Amino acid sequence: MTLHDLSHYGLSADRGYLSHAEIDDIELPDDFAEVEGAAAMLSGLLTTGRVHHWLNGLGMPDIDAFLASASDEEIGVAMVRYSFLVQAYVWGEPTPPAFLPANLAIPLVALSDHIGFPPVMNYAGYVLDNWYRLDKDAPVALDNIVMDQNFAGGQDENWFVLVHVAIEATAGRALELGVELVRASDAGDAGAVEALLIEMNTVWDAINGIFDRMVEKCDPYVYYNRVRPYIHGWKNNPAMPEGLIYEGVAKFAGKPQPFRGQTGSQSSIVPAMDGLFQVSHTNDELREFLADLHQYRPRKHRAFIEDMAGASHLRDFAREQGQSLKHAFNACVEQVARFRSRHLEYAAAYINKQASSGAGNDPDVGTGGTPFMKYLKKHRDENRAQTI
């Protein structure tokens, strides 16, 4: 298996999986004006309690003509707008609809098919493509980034997304180090491998430090009741047991489609690290869920994870080396376990301990549609146990 440089996968050391273009620099064609107008005032539309009424009348641009000439960046922004509009339509009133109207369904499916993942909001549209820097000469950091597209808006929603953006940017160097570690271990260069692992540990200290800051400006009650309700999907969701009918989409033949909701588990950072460190998990519902989630990632991100897992023999190499290199390897494995442990703590505080509220907003089921608590703990423990 060949592992290429980050650029081959559309990644970079300073941004990781984040879009290399910032959303405020990208303009959609004029016939998207009505769509962009609705997206810009989405918080207001949701507040009226009649979001179906307002979005039912939304005009539809010539999506085929757009896809024939649009850049990847423009397509990504269009996906951000439509995924927010669709989620608002589905979850913005007390009872979710059985049908998604054609004026939303047809563009969403066309965009999703072109990009290569299911027609539902995912982590790319919610996080990776949905930010910009205030100071273009300064880094992608929490004191310099803005969430562009919102549902209800406000500090808690912004902070929840922007913490993820900052983590993704910081993790870019970890991805680059992963490529360098594969090559150094293949070359049998123990000194280089140890030095790279020591730097990887430092990068993960920074990642975990950012993750620790979630509590600063995102309150668990507000998250559960004002942020989380909009990002659910319609697979394994009791409020929509059959899924959602996409009106006007011929390939679905009027049959309801079940798709998973947006979740941080769609981030590609930890799967890449599992591939690099050759961390495996015994089969369970969450592992099957994560395998399913792989198809919700952009194509190139999937390819990077697959190539990393196929190319890395780092664990095997480290086992044959001295204690200091093994210690450096184990420190990095523990850092990923620490990240998983914090995720578990947040899942408990922000979801599991909250009172059930609203259609589909079950505190025992993740936005992707799984009973997550016991499996997050199990995967954390399996990760932690796989030192050498």
Tab-separated table of C-alpha atoms in Angstrom:
chain	number	residue	atom	x	y	z
A	1	MET	CA	0.000	0.000	0.000
A	2	THR	CA	1.383	3.419	-1.004
A	3	LEU	CA	0.931	6.311	1.392
A	4	HIS	CA	1.234	9.616	-0.462
A	5	ASP	CA	2.037	13.115	0.766
A	6	LEU	CA	-0.864	14.991	2.394
A	7	SER	CA	-1.474	17.122	-0.702
A	8	HIS	CA	-2.461	14.004	-2.667
A	9	TYR	CA	-5.487	13.713	-0.369
A	10	GLY	CA	-6.345	17.414	-0.332
A	11	LEU	CA	-4.872	17.775	3.174
A	12	SER	CA	-2.235	20.054	4.641
A	13	ALA	CA	-0.085	20.273	7.762
A	14	ASP	CA	-1.555	23.638	8.815
A	15	ARG	CA	-5.229	22.765	8.203
A	16	GLY	CA	-5.472	19.011	8.217
A	17	TYR	CA	-8.861	17.914	6.877
A	18	LEU	CA	-10.275	21.459	6.872
A	19	SER	CA	-11.195	23.057	3.569
A	20	HIS	CA	-8.181	24.896	2.152
A	21	ALA	CA	-10.535	27.688	1.056
A	22	GLU	CA	-12.482	29.760	3.572
A	23	ILE	CA	-16.212	30.056	3.149
A	24	ASP	CA	-16.337	33.868	3.266
A	25	ASP	CA	-14.078	34.016	0.187
A	26	ILE	CA	-16.393	31.929	-2.009
A	27	GLU	CA	-19.358	33.337	-3.929
A	28	LEU	CA	-22.118	31.189	-5.398
A	29	PRO	CA	-23.777	32.096	-8.732
A	30	ASP	CA	-26.610	34.608	-8.812
A	31	ASP	CA	-29.335	31.961	-9.059
A	32	PHE	CA	-28.387	30.810	-5.553
A	33	ALA	CA	-29.353	34.214	-4.135
A	34	GLU	CA	-32.675	33.003	-2.743
A	35	VAL	CA	-31.039	29.936	-1.197
A	36	GLU	CA	-28.298	32.020	0.383
A	37	GLY	CA	-30.864	34.513	1.639
A	38	ALA	CA	-32.850	31.775	3.384
A	39	ALA	CA	-29.671	30.297	4.860
A	40	ALA	CA	-28.570	33.699	6.129
A	41	MET	CA	-31.838	34.200	8.023
A	42	LEU	CA	-32.274	30.578	9.094
A	43	SER	CA	-32.316	31.458	12.795
A	44	GLY	CA	-35.188	33.860	12.153
A	45	LEU	CA	-37.108	31.323	10.064
A	46	LEU	CA	-36.767	28.730	12.811
A	47	THR	CA	-37.948	31.208	15.449
A	48	THR	CA	-41.245	31.759	13.602
A	49	GLY	CA	-42.156	28.120	14.183
A	50	ARG	CA	-43.185	27.879	10.504
A	51	VAL	CA	-39.941	26.907	8.817
A	52	HIS	CA	-41.810	24.457	6.541
A	53	HIS	CA	-43.963	27.291	5.247
A	54	TRP	CA	-41.009	29.509	4.431
A	55	LEU	CA	-38.833	26.836	2.862
A	56	ASN	CA	-41.601	25.189	0.845
A	57	GLY	CA	-41.609	28.256	-1.400
A	58	LEU	CA	-37.840	28.418	-1.866
A	59	GLY	CA	-36.769	28.606	-5.496
A	60	MET	CA	-34.432	25.980	-6.927
A	61	PRO	CA	-31.330	26.906	-8.945
A	62	ASP	CA	-30.279	24.958	-12.046
A	63	ILE	CA	-28.245	22.472	-10.052
A	64	ASP	CA	-27.076	20.419	-13.052
A	65	ALA	CA	-25.679	23.488	-14.790
A	66	PHE	CA	-24.018	24.538	-11.553
A	67	LEU	CA	-22.341	21.166	-11.074
A	68	ALA	CA	-21.113	21.179	-14.661
A	69	SER	CA	-18.988	24.276	-14.121
A	70	ALA	CA	-18.589	24.877	-10.370
A	71	SER	CA	-15.322	24.517	-8.491
A	72	ASP	CA	-14.989	22.046	-5.622
A	73	GLU	CA	-15.024	25.005	-3.225
A	74	GLU	CA	-18.297	26.345	-4.624
A	75	ILE	CA	-19.866	22.889	-4.451
A	76	GLY	CA	-18.750	22.596	-0.827
A	77	VAL	CA	-20.385	25.910	0.074
A	78	ALA	CA	-23.608	24.945	-1.713
A	79	MET	CA	-23.591	21.734	0.315
A	80	VAL	CA	-23.205	23.723	3.540
A	81	ARG	CA	-26.225	25.882	2.680
A	82	TYR	CA	-28.486	23.029	1.592
A	83	SER	CA	-27.529	20.693	4.432
A	84	PHE	CA	-28.447	23.371	7.003
A	85	LEU	CA	-31.708	24.168	5.223
A	86	VAL	CA	-32.650	20.494	5.033
A	87	GLN	CA	-31.858	19.798	8.700
A	88	ALA	CA	-33.863	22.870	9.684
A	89	TYR	CA	-36.789	21.666	7.581
A	90	VAL	CA	-36.727	18.200	9.152
A	91	TRP	CA	-36.166	19.188	12.797
A	92	GLY	CA	-37.357	22.797	12.963
A	93	GLU	CA	-40.966	22.028	13.933
A	94	PRO	CA	-42.324	19.752	16.687
A	95	THR	CA	-43.161	16.859	14.340
A	96	PRO	CA	-40.652	15.848	11.667
A	97	PRO	CA	-42.091	15.535	8.151
A	98	ALA	CA	-42.405	12.317	6.162
A	99	PHE	CA	-41.334	14.121	2.976
A	100	LEU	CA	-38.493	16.447	2.064
A	101	PRO	CA	-39.863	18.723	-0.687
A	102	ALA	CA	-38.327	18.483	-4.147
A	103	ASN	CA	-36.928	22.035	-4.031
A	104	LEU	CA	-34.634	20.875	-1.210
A	105	ALA	CA	-34.323	17.176	-1.991
A	106	ILE	CA	-33.210	17.414	-5.620
A	107	PRO	CA	-30.323	19.866	-5.054
A	108	LEU	CA	-29.162	18.085	-1.887
A	109	VAL	CA	-29.033	14.685	-3.609
A	110	ALA	CA	-27.305	16.106	-6.696
A	111	LEU	CA	-24.639	17.820	-4.589
A	112	SER	CA	-24.124	14.761	-2.396
A	113	ASP	CA	-23.836	12.424	-5.372
A	114	HIS	CA	-21.256	14.693	-6.936
A	115	ILE	CA	-19.178	14.899	-3.746
A	116	GLY	CA	-19.590	11.199	-2.986
A	117	PHE	CA	-21.470	10.756	0.286
A	118	PRO	CA	-25.107	10.278	1.428
A	119	PRO	CA	-27.599	13.168	1.050
A	120	VAL	CA	-27.702	14.378	4.639
A	121	MET	CA	-25.731	16.892	6.678
A	122	ASN	CA	-22.355	15.495	7.650
A	123	TYR	CA	-19.235	16.653	9.479
A	124	ALA	CA	-17.767	18.223	6.345
A	125	GLY	CA	-20.731	20.555	5.869
A	126	TYR	CA	-21.175	21.261	9.566
A	127	VAL	CA	-17.514	21.773	10.512
A	128	LEU	CA	-14.809	21.310	7.880
A	129	ASP	CA	-16.217	23.749	5.299
A	130	ASN	CA	-18.130	26.061	7.660
A	131	TRP	CA	-15.597	28.552	9.075
A	132	TYR	CA	-13.332	31.463	8.218
A	133	ARG	CA	-10.574	33.523	9.827
A	134	LEU	CA	-11.160	37.104	10.908
A	135	ASP	CA	-7.490	37.999	10.430
A	136	LYS	CA	-6.303	36.292	7.260
A	137	ASP	CA	-2.679	36.714	8.305
A	138	ALA	CA	-3.177	34.903	11.627
A	139	PRO	CA	-3.556	31.168	12.302
A	140	VAL	CA	-6.670	29.004	12.428
A	141	ALA	CA	-7.148	29.333	16.184
A	142	LEU	CA	-10.065	29.796	18.555
A	143	ASP	CA	-9.425	33.525	18.957
A	144	ASN	CA	-9.464	34.091	15.183
A	145	ILE	CA	-12.224	31.945	13.645
A	146	VAL	CA	-15.944	32.329	13.015
A	147	MET	CA	-18.686	29.794	12.310
A	148	ASP	CA	-20.324	31.003	9.096
A	149	GLN	CA	-23.630	29.096	8.850
A	150	ASN	CA	-25.788	28.542	11.939
A	151	PHE	CA	-29.121	27.105	12.950
A	152	ALA	CA	-30.275	29.009	16.062
A	153	GLY	CA	-26.964	30.836	16.428
A	154	GLY	CA	-25.339	32.055	19.606
A	155	GLN	CA	-22.144	31.468	21.553
A	156	ASP	CA	-22.808	27.823	22.473
A	157	GLU	CA	-23.486	26.683	18.906
A	158	ASN	CA	-20.520	28.667	17.587
A	159	TRP	CA	-18.121	27.380	20.226
A	160	PHE	CA	-19.171	23.751	19.763
A	161	VAL	CA	-18.278	23.883	16.073
A	162	LEU	CA	-15.218	26.110	16.390
A	163	VAL	CA	-13.553	23.878	18.982
A	164	HIS	CA	-13.761	21.137	16.359
A	165	VAL	CA	-12.358	23.470	13.691
A	166	ALA	CA	-9.394	24.376	15.891
A	167	ILE	CA	-8.748	20.711	16.680
A	168	GLU	CA	-8.797	19.817	12.989
A	169	ALA	CA	-6.306	22.571	12.176
A	170	THR	CA	-3.939	21.527	14.961
A	171	ALA	CA	-4.217	17.875	13.922
A	172	GLY	CA	-2.845	18.691	10.485
A	173	ARG	CA	0.706	18.354	11.805
A	174	ALA	CA	-0.217	14.994	13.390
A	175	LEU	CA	-1.347	13.760	9.971
A	176	GLU	CA	1.907	14.919	8.410
A	177	LEU	CA	3.877	13.251	11.206
A	178	GLY	CA	1.918	10.073	10.517
A	179	VAL	CA	3.158	10.029	6.919
A	180	GLU	CA	6.706	10.698	8.097
A	181	LEU	CA	6.480	7.934	10.724
A	182	VAL	CA	5.373	5.356	8.176
A	183	ARG	CA	8.299	6.240	5.952
A	184	ALA	CA	10.857	6.380	8.759
A	185	SER	CA	9.776	3.012	10.187
A	186	ASP	CA	9.832	1.450	6.723
A	187	ALA	CA	13.389	2.770	6.345
A	188	GLY	CA	14.360	1.262	9.708
A	189	ASP	CA	15.405	4.640	11.105
A	190	ALA	CA	14.752	4.207	14.828
A	191	GLY	CA	16.204	7.596	15.739
A	192	ALA	CA	13.895	9.427	13.353
A	193	VAL	CA	10.896	7.388	14.476
A	194	GLU	CA	11.513	8.221	18.132
A	195	ALA	CA	11.961	11.940	17.414
A	196	LEU	CA	8.760	11.995	15.344
A	197	LEU	CA	6.819	10.198	18.079
A	198	ILE	CA	8.022	12.720	20.657
A	199	GLU	CA	6.760	15.550	18.433
A	200	MET	CA	3.496	13.670	17.841
A	201	ASN	CA	2.989	13.535	21.607
A	202	THR	CA	3.438	17.322	21.786
A	203	VAL	CA	0.902	17.876	18.996
A	204	TRP	CA	-1.599	15.662	20.796
A	205	ASP	CA	-1.059	17.661	23.977
A	206	ALA	CA	-2.226	20.702	22.004
A	207	ILE	CA	-5.204	18.832	20.497
A	208	ASN	CA	-6.353	17.602	23.887
A	209	GLY	CA	-5.813	21.059	25.353
A	210	ILE	CA	-8.233	22.518	22.797
A	211	PHE	CA	-10.768	19.756	23.428
A	212	ASP	CA	-10.620	20.504	27.157
A	213	ARG	CA	-11.867	24.027	26.410
A	214	MET	CA	-15.310	22.920	25.174
A	215	VAL	CA	-16.841	23.730	28.575
A	216	GLU	CA	-15.718	27.368	28.457
A	217	LYS	CA	-18.460	28.622	26.123
A	218	CYS	CA	-20.706	25.661	25.347
A	219	ASP	CA	-23.142	24.871	28.151
A	220	PRO	CA	-24.444	21.260	28.297
A	221	TYR	CA	-28.102	22.281	28.690
A	222	VAL	CA	-27.948	24.766	25.825
A	223	TYR	CA	-26.091	22.291	23.616
A	224	TYR	CA	-28.625	19.533	24.229
A	225	ASN	CA	-31.713	21.704	23.772
A	226	ARG	CA	-30.614	24.350	21.244
A	227	VAL	CA	-27.735	22.841	19.228
A	228	ARG	CA	-28.077	19.071	19.114
A	229	PRO	CA	-31.721	18.796	17.948
A	230	TYR	CA	-30.877	20.034	14.441
A	231	ILE	CA	-28.046	17.615	13.653
A	232	HIS	CA	-29.853	14.290	14.010
A	233	GLY	CA	-30.305	11.988	11.065
A	234	TRP	CA	-33.120	9.652	10.142
A	235	LYS	CA	-31.642	6.219	10.676
A	236	ASN	CA	-32.335	4.320	13.901
A	237	ASN	CA	-34.330	7.340	15.027
A	238	PRO	CA	-37.692	6.526	16.670
A	239	ALA	CA	-39.125	9.866	15.543
A	240	MET	CA	-38.583	8.805	11.903
A	241	PRO	CA	-38.522	4.993	11.987
A	242	GLU	CA	-38.755	4.567	8.224
A	243	GLY	CA	-36.479	7.424	7.244
A	244	LEU	CA	-37.259	10.370	4.958
A	245	ILE	CA	-38.848	10.452	1.492
A	246	TYR	CA	-36.885	12.632	-0.937
A	247	GLU	CA	-39.551	14.033	-3.256
A	248	GLY	CA	-38.648	14.268	-6.934
A	249	VAL	CA	-35.527	12.091	-6.666
A	250	ALA	CA	-36.069	9.327	-9.207
A	251	LYS	CA	-33.430	6.900	-7.926
A	252	PHE	CA	-35.198	6.632	-4.546
A	253	ALA	CA	-38.550	5.798	-6.219
A	254	GLY	CA	-40.602	7.481	-3.505
A	255	LYS	CA	-39.279	5.156	-0.806
A	256	PRO	CA	-38.084	6.538	2.551
A	257	GLN	CA	-34.326	6.664	2.960
A	258	PRO	CA	-32.537	6.155	6.321
A	259	PHE	CA	-29.348	8.194	6.730
A	260	ARG	CA	-27.232	8.815	9.799
A	261	GLY	CA	-26.923	12.244	11.387
A	262	GLN	CA	-23.929	14.526	11.683
A	263	THR	CA	-21.560	13.448	14.424
A	264	GLY	CA	-18.034	14.231	15.552
A	265	SER	CA	-17.332	10.544	14.963
A	266	GLN	CA	-17.227	11.459	11.271
A	267	SER	CA	-13.996	13.330	11.950
A	268	SER	CA	-11.141	11.480	10.286
A	269	ILE	CA	-8.440	12.282	12.863
A	270	VAL	CA	-8.839	9.324	15.232
A	271	PRO	CA	-9.372	6.727	12.471
A	272	ALA	CA	-6.129	7.885	10.860
A	273	MET	CA	-4.329	7.553	14.201
A	274	ASP	CA	-5.813	4.082	14.752
A	275	GLY	CA	-4.441	3.140	11.348
A	276	LEU	CA	-1.027	4.625	12.107
A	277	PHE	CA	-0.670	2.992	15.545
A	278	GLN	CA	-2.404	-0.210	14.398
A	279	VAL	CA	-5.032	0.041	17.118
A	280	SER	CA	-7.903	-2.381	16.560
A	281	HIS	CA	-11.314	-2.853	18.150
A	282	THR	CA	-13.314	-6.007	18.730
A	283	ASN	CA	-16.612	-6.147	16.946
A	284	ASP	CA	-19.570	-4.324	18.486
A	285	GLU	CA	-22.383	-2.025	17.450
A	286	LEU	CA	-20.194	1.086	17.566
A	287	ARG	CA	-17.499	-0.509	15.403
A	288	GLU	CA	-20.154	-1.399	12.824
A	289	PHE	CA	-21.523	2.131	13.118
A	290	LEU	CA	-18.061	3.657	12.593
A	291	ALA	CA	-17.520	1.444	9.544
A	292	ASP	CA	-20.828	2.740	8.163
A	293	LEU	CA	-19.809	6.328	8.967
A	294	HIS	CA	-16.719	5.928	6.784
A	295	GLN	CA	-18.973	6.420	3.737
A	296	TYR	CA	-20.085	9.798	5.104
A	297	ARG	CA	-16.569	11.236	4.739
A	298	PRO	CA	-15.244	13.014	1.637
A	299	ARG	CA	-13.643	10.559	-0.805
A	300	LYS	CA	-10.078	11.781	-0.334
A	301	HIS	CA	-10.342	11.634	3.443
A	302	ARG	CA	-11.518	8.034	3.188
A	303	ALA	CA	-8.575	7.269	0.937
A	304	PHE	CA	-6.079	8.740	3.409
A	305	ILE	CA	-7.424	6.636	6.285
A	306	GLU	CA	-7.401	3.491	4.145
A	307	ASP	CA	-3.891	4.126	2.837
A	308	MET	CA	-2.579	4.894	6.321
A	309	ALA	CA	-4.030	1.671	7.734
A	310	GLY	CA	-2.681	-0.332	4.829
A	311	ALA	CA	0.807	1.187	4.857
A	312	SER	CA	1.640	1.437	8.559
A	313	HIS	CA	3.818	-1.162	10.263
A	314	LEU	CA	4.767	1.264	13.015
A	315	ARG	CA	3.596	-0.922	15.918
A	316	ASP	CA	5.517	-3.920	14.598
A	317	PHE	CA	8.630	-1.773	14.155
A	318	ALA	CA	8.332	-0.217	17.627
A	319	ARG	CA	8.056	-3.623	19.304
A	320	GLU	CA	11.549	-4.479	18.056
A	321	GLN	CA	13.175	-1.299	19.384
A	322	GLY	CA	14.550	-0.096	22.709
A	323	GLN	CA	12.530	1.018	25.687
A	324	SER	CA	12.727	4.760	24.990
A	325	LEU	CA	11.134	4.358	21.556
A	326	LYS	CA	8.483	2.042	22.977
A	327	HIS	CA	7.778	4.653	25.657
A	328	ALA	CA	7.359	7.332	22.985
A	329	PHE	CA	5.006	5.057	21.022
A	330	ASN	CA	2.934	4.270	24.115
A	331	ALA	CA	2.696	7.954	25.044
A	332	CYS	CA	1.064	8.679	21.686
A	333	VAL	CA	-1.354	5.758	22.015
A	334	GLU	CA	-2.298	7.086	25.452
A	335	GLN	CA	-2.886	10.576	24.028
A	336	VAL	CA	-5.520	9.210	21.635
A	337	ALA	CA	-7.052	7.287	24.547
A	338	ARG	CA	-7.092	10.562	26.513
A	339	PHE	CA	-8.990	12.188	23.632
A	340	ARG	CA	-11.474	9.312	23.632
A	341	SER	CA	-11.836	9.601	27.402
A	342	ARG	CA	-12.689	13.312	27.143
A	343	HIS	CA	-15.188	12.495	24.377
A	344	LEU	CA	-16.805	9.984	26.718
A	345	GLU	CA	-16.993	12.569	29.517
A	346	TYR	CA	-18.590	15.116	27.213
A	347	ALA	CA	-21.066	12.547	25.880
A	348	ALA	CA	-22.139	11.878	29.464
A	349	ALA	CA	-22.402	15.542	30.501
A	350	TYR	CA	-23.771	17.055	27.300
A	351	ILE	CA	-26.132	14.251	26.245
A	352	ASN	CA	-26.631	11.282	28.541
A	353	LYS	CA	-27.338	13.294	31.726
A	354	GLN	CA	-29.739	15.691	30.000
A	355	ALA	CA	-33.511	15.237	30.151
A	356	SER	CA	-35.147	13.967	26.971
A	357	SER	CA	-36.348	16.895	24.902
A	358	GLY	CA	-37.972	17.148	21.492
A	359	ALA	CA	-38.620	14.724	18.660
A	360	GLY	CA	-35.698	12.409	18.059
A	361	ASN	CA	-33.483	14.041	20.702
A	362	ASP	CA	-32.897	10.892	22.784
A	363	PRO	CA	-30.210	11.231	25.515
A	364	ASP	CA	-29.349	7.529	25.145
A	365	VAL	CA	-28.828	7.599	21.376
A	366	GLY	CA	-26.182	9.549	19.476
A	367	THR	CA	-26.952	11.877	16.575
A	368	GLY	CA	-25.611	9.145	14.305
A	369	GLY	CA	-28.147	6.671	15.710
A	370	THR	CA	-26.342	4.427	18.244
A	371	PRO	CA	-26.532	3.791	22.013
A	372	PHE	CA	-23.115	5.337	22.398
A	373	MET	CA	-22.087	5.370	26.074
A	374	LYS	CA	-20.995	1.780	26.647
A	375	TYR	CA	-19.271	1.574	23.293
A	376	LEU	CA	-17.324	4.818	23.704
A	377	LYS	CA	-16.014	3.482	27.010
A	378	LYS	CA	-15.161	0.123	25.476
A	379	HIS	CA	-13.268	1.690	22.566
A	380	ARG	CA	-11.404	4.005	24.948
A	381	ASP	CA	-10.372	1.041	27.096
A	382	GLU	CA	-9.346	-1.030	24.068
A	383	ASN	CA	-7.278	1.876	22.789
A	384	ARG	CA	-5.564	2.332	26.164
A	385	ALA	CA	-4.814	-1.388	26.455
A	386	GLN	CA	-2.943	-1.536	23.158
A	387	THR	CA	0.415	-0.258	24.307
A	388	ILE	CA	3.536	-2.333	23.754
